């Protein structure tokens, strides 16, 4: 009887250890993009230009991603709140039932607009204390 209780106790301990390893110790992947993202570059008609050269105010475009899966997007001066899912190469955002996909390469976010068969892209970089004044 003591051997079977010890065996059951050992099995339960192993199950708890495995469960803890898979659920309790992982980091929140959303923290990878958590924070404010600002536009740095644009691709217009096949030409790359610095966002600062466009003459567009800084507050006209940007994203804020929160670790809880919520976000705020400002596009062409219009601000919306929504939710997001971080994937390997994209961020799927949803603003009031309208899903959109942002390209993500682990360093930059790309927002694409297509109008009259022309694609315009804005590249965003995570704002840090190093680039806050730019």
Tab-separated table of C-alpha atoms in Angstrom:
chain	number	residue	atom	x	y	z
A	1	UNK	CA	0.000	0.000	0.000
A	2	UNK	CA	2.848	2.397	0.837
A	3	UNK	CA	4.512	1.665	-2.518
A	4	UNK	CA	1.319	2.444	-4.472
A	5	UNK	CA	0.782	5.713	-2.528
A	6	UNK	CA	4.380	6.732	-3.199
A	7	UNK	CA	3.940	5.892	-6.873
A	8	UNK	CA	0.681	7.884	-7.116
A	9	UNK	CA	2.307	10.802	-5.317
A	10	UNK	CA	5.256	10.722	-7.716
A	11	UNK	CA	2.939	10.622	-10.758
A	12	UNK	CA	0.879	13.557	-9.456
A	13	UNK	CA	4.068	15.527	-8.767
A	14	UNK	CA	5.266	14.868	-12.336
A	15	UNK	CA	1.933	15.937	-13.809
A	16	UNK	CA	1.971	19.168	-11.814
A	17	UNK	CA	5.561	19.861	-12.866
A	18	UNK	CA	4.768	19.309	-16.553
A	19	UNK	CA	1.614	21.434	-16.349
A	20	UNK	CA	3.533	24.251	-14.648
A	21	UNK	CA	6.293	24.098	-17.246
A	22	UNK	CA	3.814	24.539	-20.093
A	23	UNK	CA	1.558	27.163	-18.531
A	24	UNK	CA	3.190	29.155	-15.789
A	25	UNK	CA	6.646	30.002	-17.007
A	26	UNK	CA	6.089	31.319	-20.532
A	27	UNK	CA	6.468	34.994	-21.269
A	28	UNK	CA	3.748	37.066	-22.862
A	29	UNK	CA	4.735	37.331	-26.542
A	30	UNK	CA	2.711	40.545	-26.855
A	31	UNK	CA	5.429	42.264	-24.822
A	32	UNK	CA	7.577	42.031	-27.976
A	33	UNK	CA	5.513	44.781	-29.605
A	34	UNK	CA	4.118	46.463	-26.499
A	35	UNK	CA	4.514	50.227	-26.656
A	36	UNK	CA	4.248	53.091	-29.106
A	37	UNK	CA	5.187	52.685	-32.785
A	38	UNK	CA	5.952	55.700	-34.951
A	39	UNK	CA	6.306	56.057	-38.732
A	40	UNK	CA	9.870	56.341	-40.001
A	41	UNK	CA	9.784	55.534	-43.719
A	42	UNK	CA	7.268	55.494	-46.563
A	43	UNK	CA	7.234	53.785	-49.958
A	44	UNK	CA	5.395	55.941	-52.492
A	45	UNK	CA	5.202	54.967	-56.161
A	46	UNK	CA	8.282	52.782	-55.806
A	47	UNK	CA	10.317	55.484	-54.074
A	48	UNK	CA	11.517	55.258	-50.464
A	49	UNK	CA	11.316	58.489	-48.478
A	50	UNK	CA	11.766	59.370	-44.836
A	51	UNK	CA	8.449	60.053	-43.133
A	52	UNK	CA	9.795	63.406	-41.936
A	53	UNK	CA	10.195	64.480	-45.596
A	54	UNK	CA	6.484	64.016	-46.318
A	55	UNK	CA	5.366	67.105	-44.424
A	56	UNK	CA	2.817	65.054	-42.480
A	57	UNK	CA	2.455	65.827	-38.781
A	58	UNK	CA	3.851	63.132	-36.479
A	59	UNK	CA	0.491	62.579	-34.770
A	60	UNK	CA	-1.252	61.593	-38.038
A	61	UNK	CA	0.001	57.991	-37.999
A	62	UNK	CA	0.986	55.641	-35.186
A	63	UNK	CA	0.139	52.585	-33.161
A	64	UNK	CA	0.121	51.736	-29.464
A	65	UNK	CA	0.054	48.038	-28.575
A	66	UNK	CA	-0.711	46.855	-25.039
A	67	UNK	CA	0.332	43.533	-23.513
A	68	UNK	CA	-3.334	42.620	-22.932
A	69	UNK	CA	-4.032	42.446	-26.683
A	70	UNK	CA	-5.643	45.870	-27.051
A	71	UNK	CA	-4.342	48.594	-29.322
A	72	UNK	CA	-4.854	52.143	-30.504
A	73	UNK	CA	-4.252	53.096	-34.123
A	74	UNK	CA	-4.052	56.553	-35.619
A	75	UNK	CA	-4.220	56.547	-39.400
A	76	UNK	CA	-4.581	59.751	-41.394
A	77	UNK	CA	-5.485	61.525	-38.154
A	78	UNK	CA	-8.327	59.143	-37.250
A	79	UNK	CA	-7.849	57.276	-33.966
A	80	UNK	CA	-9.483	53.903	-33.292
A	81	UNK	CA	-9.220	51.368	-30.493
A	82	UNK	CA	-9.268	47.653	-31.093
A	83	UNK	CA	-7.591	44.338	-30.446
A	84	UNK	CA	-4.726	42.447	-32.028
A	85	UNK	CA	-3.128	39.044	-32.396
A	86	UNK	CA	0.619	38.820	-32.899
A	87	UNK	CA	1.659	36.166	-35.416
A	88	UNK	CA	5.064	35.163	-36.768
A	89	UNK	CA	5.078	37.592	-39.705
A	90	UNK	CA	2.006	39.734	-39.132
A	91	UNK	CA	-0.178	41.480	-36.617
A	92	UNK	CA	-3.890	40.903	-37.144
A	93	UNK	CA	-5.788	43.922	-35.835
A	94	UNK	CA	-9.524	44.350	-35.464
A	95	UNK	CA	-11.215	47.712	-35.147
A	96	UNK	CA	-14.945	47.366	-34.592
A	97	UNK	CA	-15.294	44.187	-36.637
A	98	UNK	CA	-13.057	45.335	-39.481
A	99	UNK	CA	-10.035	42.982	-39.574
A	100	UNK	CA	-6.744	44.205	-41.020
A	101	UNK	CA	-3.276	42.732	-41.326
A	102	UNK	CA	-0.024	44.566	-40.648
A	103	UNK	CA	3.240	43.038	-41.839
A	104	UNK	CA	5.734	42.434	-39.022
A	105	UNK	CA	9.353	41.337	-39.422
A	106	UNK	CA	10.360	41.283	-35.756
A	107	UNK	CA	11.688	44.834	-35.970
A	108	UNK	CA	9.312	46.930	-38.089
A	109	UNK	CA	5.604	47.101	-38.813
A	110	UNK	CA	4.386	47.839	-42.334
A	111	UNK	CA	0.984	49.351	-43.077
A	112	UNK	CA	-0.046	49.049	-46.749
A	113	UNK	CA	-2.659	51.104	-48.590
A	114	UNK	CA	-3.702	50.313	-52.152
A	115	UNK	CA	-5.513	52.961	-54.158
A	116	UNK	CA	-5.893	53.018	-57.972
A	117	UNK	CA	-3.558	49.999	-58.231
A	118	UNK	CA	-0.794	51.921	-56.432
A	119	UNK	CA	0.480	50.669	-53.079
A	120	UNK	CA	1.699	53.089	-50.457
A	121	UNK	CA	3.428	51.644	-47.404
A	122	UNK	CA	4.345	53.204	-44.090
A	123	UNK	CA	7.047	51.583	-41.977
A	124	UNK	CA	6.786	51.947	-38.199
A	125	UNK	CA	9.504	51.487	-35.597
A	126	UNK	CA	8.965	50.991	-31.894
A	127	UNK	CA	9.478	54.232	-30.025
A	128	UNK	CA	12.178	54.005	-27.402
A	129	UNK	CA	13.917	56.549	-25.245
A	130	UNK	CA	16.732	56.527	-27.825
A	131	UNK	CA	14.533	57.697	-30.693
A	132	UNK	CA	11.825	59.627	-28.786
A	133	UNK	CA	13.087	63.030	-29.898
A	134	UNK	CA	13.258	62.225	-33.596
